[in-house]
Structures are given as structure tokens and as C-alpha cells.
JSON list of C-alpha atoms in Angstrom, two decimals:
[
{"chain": "A", "resi": 71, "resn": "MET", "atom": "CA", "xyz": [133.28, 126.40, 51.23]},
{"chain": "A", "resi": 72, "resn": "SER", "atom": "CA", "xyz": [131.41, 126.93, 54.17]},
{"chain": "A", "resi": 73, "resn": "LYS", "atom": "CA", "xyz": [129.77, 124.62, 56.30]},
{"chain": "A", "resi": 74, "resn": "ARG", "atom": "CA", "xyz": [125.64, 125.15, 55.68]},
{"chain": "A", "resi": 75, "resn": "PRO", "atom": "CA", "xyz": [123.18, 126.93, 59.26]},
{"chain": "A", "resi": 76, "resn": "LEU", "atom": "CA", "xyz": [123.40, 124.59, 61.50]},
{"chain": "A", "resi": 77, "resn": "ASN", "atom": "CA", "xyz": [119.48, 124.85, 61.40]},
{"chain": "A", "resi": 78, "resn": "PHE", "atom": "CA", "xyz": [120.32, 124.25, 58.13]},
{"chain": "A", "resi": 79, "resn": "ALA", "atom": "CA", "xyz": [122.32, 120.68, 59.36]},
{"chain": "A", "resi": 80, "resn": "VAL", "atom": "CA", "xyz": [120.64, 119.54, 61.58]},
{"chain": "A", "resi": 81, "resn": "LEU", "atom": "CA", "xyz": [117.12, 119.31, 59.71]},
{"chain": "A", "resi": 82, "resn": "LYS", "atom": "CA", "xyz": [119.03, 117.68, 56.62]},
{"chain": "A", "resi": 83, "resn": "TYR", "atom": "CA", "xyz": [120.08, 116.12, 58.92]},
{"chain": "A", "resi": 84, "resn": "MET", "atom": "CA", "xyz": [116.57, 114.58, 60.00]},
{"chain": "A", "resi": 85, "resn": "THR", "atom": "CA", "xyz": [115.63, 114.22, 56.92]},
{"chain": "A", "resi": 86, "resn": "THR", "atom": "CA", "xyz": [118.54, 110.92, 56.92]},
{"chain": "A", "resi": 87, "resn": "VAL", "atom": "CA", "xyz": [117.35, 109.26, 59.89]},
{"chain": "A", "resi": 88, "resn": "ASP", "atom": "CA", "xyz": [113.65, 107.80, 61.18]},
{"chain": "A", "resi": 89, "resn": "VAL", "atom": "CA", "xyz": [113.87, 109.76, 64.30]},
{"chain": "A", "resi": 90, "resn": "ALA", "atom": "CA", "xyz": [116.38, 111.28, 66.78]},
{"chain": "A", "resi": 91, "resn": "CYS", "atom": "CA", "xyz": [116.47, 113.32, 69.13]},
{"chain": "A", "resi": 92, "resn": "VAL", "atom": "CA", "xyz": [118.87, 116.78, 70.77]},
{"chain": "A", "resi": 93, "resn": "ASP", "atom": "CA", "xyz": [121.40, 112.90, 71.73]},
{"chain": "A", "resi": 94, "resn": "ASP", "atom": "CA", "xyz": [121.59, 112.10, 68.43]},
{"chain": "A", "resi": 95, "resn": "VAL", "atom": "CA", "xyz": [121.79, 114.76, 66.86]},
{"chain": "A", "resi": 96, "resn": "MET", "atom": "CA", "xyz": [124.56, 115.98, 68.20]},
{"chain": "A", "resi": 97, "resn": "ALA", "atom": "CA", "xyz": [126.78, 113.01, 67.98]},
{"chain": "A", "resi": 98, "resn": "ALA", "atom": "CA", "xyz": [125.65, 113.23, 64.16]},
{"chain": "A", "resi": 99, "resn": "LEU", "atom": "CA", "xyz": [126.93, 116.25, 64.18]},
{"chain": "A", "resi": 100, "resn": "GLU", "atom": "CA", "xyz": [129.94, 116.96, 66.86]},
{"chain": "A", "resi": 101, "resn": "ASP", "atom": "CA", "xyz": [132.54, 116.43, 63.86]},
{"chain": "A", "resi": 102, "resn": "GLU", "atom": "CA", "xyz": [131.45, 119.30, 62.13]},
{"chain": "A", "resi": 103, "resn": "TYR", "atom": "CA", "xyz": [129.75, 121.88, 64.35]},
{"chain": "A", "resi": 104, "resn": "SER", "atom": "CA", "xyz": [131.38, 121.42, 67.62]},
{"chain": "A", "resi": 105, "resn": "ASP", "atom": "CA", "xyz": [132.99, 125.20, 68.17]},
{"chain": "A", "resi": 106, "resn": "TRP", "atom": "CA", "xyz": [129.63, 126.59, 67.50]},
{"chain": "A", "resi": 107, "resn": "LYS", "atom": "CA", "xyz": [128.16, 128.59, 70.34]},
{"chain": "A", "resi": 108, "resn": "MET", "atom": "CA", "xyz": [124.70, 126.98, 68.90]},
{"chain": "A", "resi": 109, "resn": "PHE", "atom": "CA", "xyz": [125.76, 123.77, 69.57]},
{"chain": "A", "resi": 110, "resn": "LYS", "atom": "CA", "xyz": [124.93, 123.27, 72.70]},
{"chain": "A", "resi": 111, "resn": "PRO", "atom": "CA", "xyz": [121.03, 120.49, 74.06]},
{"chain": "A", "resi": 112, "resn": "SER", "atom": "CA", "xyz": [119.83, 124.05, 74.27]},
{"chain": "A", "resi": 113, "resn": "GLY", "atom": "CA", "xyz": [120.70, 125.05, 70.84]},
{"chain": "A", "resi": 114, "resn": "ILE", "atom": "CA", "xyz": [119.36, 121.66, 68.68]},
{"chain": "A", "resi": 115, "resn": "LEU", "atom": "CA", "xyz": [116.10, 121.40, 71.45]},
{"chain": "A", "resi": 116, "resn": "GLU", "atom": "CA", "xyz": [115.50, 125.35, 69.60]},
{"chain": "A", "resi": 117, "resn": "VAL", "atom": "CA", "xyz": [115.89, 123.63, 65.46]},
{"chain": "A", "resi": 118, "resn": "LEU", "atom": "CA", "xyz": [114.11, 121.03, 66.21]},
{"chain": "A", "resi": 119, "resn": "MET", "atom": "CA", "xyz": [111.42, 122.45, 68.16]},
{"chain": "A", "resi": 120, "resn": "THR", "atom": "CA", "xyz": [111.44, 125.45, 65.34]},
{"chain": "A", "resi": 121, "resn": "GLY", "atom": "CA", "xyz": [110.91, 122.80, 62.33]},
{"chain": "A", "resi": 122, "resn": "GLU", "atom": "CA", "xyz": [108.34, 121.32, 64.34]},
{"chain": "A", "resi": 123, "resn": "LYS", "atom": "CA", "xyz": [106.40, 125.18, 64.51]},
{"chain": "A", "resi": 124, "resn": "ASN", "atom": "CA", "xyz": [106.51, 124.87, 60.94]},
{"chain": "A", "resi": 125, "resn": "ASP", "atom": "CA", "xyz": [105.74, 121.72, 60.63]},
{"chain": "A", "resi": 126, "resn": "LEU", "atom": "CA", "xyz": [108.43, 120.25, 59.24]},
{"chain": "A", "resi": 127, "resn": "LEU", "atom": "CA", "xyz": [109.06, 117.84, 62.11]},
{"chain": "A", "resi": 128, "resn": "VAL", "atom": "CA", "xyz": [107.17, 115.92, 64.41]},
{"chain": "A", "resi": 129, "resn": "GLU", "atom": "CA", "xyz": [106.79, 114.96, 68.01]},
{"chain": "A", "resi": 130, "resn": "ASP", "atom": "CA", "xyz": [107.50, 110.99, 67.84]},
{"chain": "A", "resi": 131, "resn": "HIS", "atom": "CA", "xyz": [107.54, 110.08, 71.86]},
{"chain": "A", "resi": 132, "resn": "TYR", "atom": "CA", "xyz": [109.51, 110.49, 74.28]},
{"chain": "A", "resi": 133, "resn": "GLU", "atom": "CA", "xyz": [112.50, 108.00, 76.65]},
{"chain": "A", "resi": 134, "resn": "TYR", "atom": "CA", "xyz": [114.94, 108.63, 79.51]},
{"chain": "A", "resi": 135, "resn": "ASN", "atom": "CA", "xyz": [119.01, 109.27, 78.01]},
{"chain": "A", "resi": 136, "resn": "LYS", "atom": "CA", "xyz": [121.40, 107.28, 80.06]},
{"chain": "A", "resi": 137, "resn": "ASN", "atom": "CA", "xyz": [121.51, 110.06, 82.83]},
{"chain": "A", "resi": 138, "resn": "GLY", "atom": "CA", "xyz": [117.66, 110.27, 84.19]},
{"chain": "A", "resi": 139, "resn": "GLU", "atom": "CA", "xyz": [117.10, 113.44, 81.74]},
{"chain": "A", "resi": 140, "resn": "LEU", "atom": "CA", "xyz": [113.41, 112.66, 80.10]},
{"chain": "A", "resi": 141, "resn": "MET", "atom": "CA", "xyz": [114.21, 113.05, 75.77]},
{"chain": "A", "resi": 142, "resn": "ILE", "atom": "CA", "xyz": [112.32, 114.20, 73.31]},
{"chain": "A", "resi": 143, "resn": "TYR", "atom": "CA", "xyz": [112.23, 111.92, 69.66]},
{"chain": "A", "resi": 144, "resn": "TYR", "atom": "CA", "xyz": [111.53, 114.53, 66.42]},
{"chain": "A", "resi": 145, "resn": "ARG", "atom": "CA", "xyz": [110.72, 112.44, 63.03]},
{"chain": "A", "resi": 146, "resn": "ALA", "atom": "CA", "xyz": [110.99, 114.46, 59.65]},
{"chain": "A", "resi": 147, "resn": "PRO", "atom": "CA", "xyz": [107.33, 112.96, 57.75]},
{"chain": "A", "resi": 148, "resn": "GLU", "atom": "CA", "xyz": [107.02, 112.46, 54.00]},
{"chain": "A", "resi": 149, "resn": "GLU", "atom": "CA", "xyz": [105.39, 115.77, 53.30]},
{"chain": "A", "resi": 150, "resn": "GLY", "atom": "CA", "xyz": [108.30, 117.74, 55.70]},
{"chain": "A", "resi": 151, "resn": "ARG", "atom": "CA", "xyz": [111.03, 115.57, 55.17]},
{"chain": "A", "resi": 152, "resn": "ALA", "atom": "CA", "xyz": [110.23, 117.18, 50.99]},
{"chain": "A", "resi": 153, "resn": "THR", "atom": "CA", "xyz": [110.42, 120.32, 52.20]},
{"chain": "A", "resi": 154, "resn": "ILE", "atom": "CA", "xyz": [113.44, 120.39, 53.67]},
{"chain": "A", "resi": 155, "resn": "ASN", "atom": "CA", "xyz": [114.73, 117.92, 51.24]},
{"chain": "A", "resi": 156, "resn": "SER", "atom": "CA", "xyz": [113.82, 121.26, 47.44]},
{"chain": "A", "resi": 157, "resn": "TYR", "atom": "CA", "xyz": [115.00, 124.23, 50.33]},
{"chain": "A", "resi": 158, "resn": "ILE", "atom": "CA", "xyz": [118.74, 122.05, 51.11]},
{"chain": "A", "resi": 159, "resn": "LYS", "atom": "CA", "xyz": [120.44, 120.25, 49.32]}
]
């Protein structure tokens, strides 16, 4: 059986955590998706930002990571979780 698309995996992951940033998503999905072309910070950020634009995710807060990079933390509100879970089993 093939893996689900990376964007589906990212959105589904977001339904399992309170908040997450690109670094969190990459750490969680690394074992399964590290060989995918889009599996890089810019690709994951694109999925998260698209999820926000589609009202599935919302920005929660900002923090600097250990490298001094500004990280945007996203969360899936109740309605977003319900929508994601109804489409991605």
C-alpha cells in the first residue's frame, strides 16, 4: 500500500497535536517521508500555510527555534479537525 500524500500526512498530524511548527512536523514525519522531494522546511511551511488559507489551520503563536529562526506555530481548531478527519481517514 502506498503512503498518503505528504500534504495529507501533515494535515492529519495537525489533528493529533495541540500546536506544531515546521520543525515539529518534520520530526514527526521524518521516518516515513524524508525521501520525498517536498519534505523540506519550505515544503512543509507551504502545506501549513495552505491549510490556514483553507480555514483548516490557524496561526497560534511565534517563537524562535534553537537556530534563532522565527517559527510559526499552527493549530487545527475544532472545525478544522472535523473537516480534516472527515476527508482523511
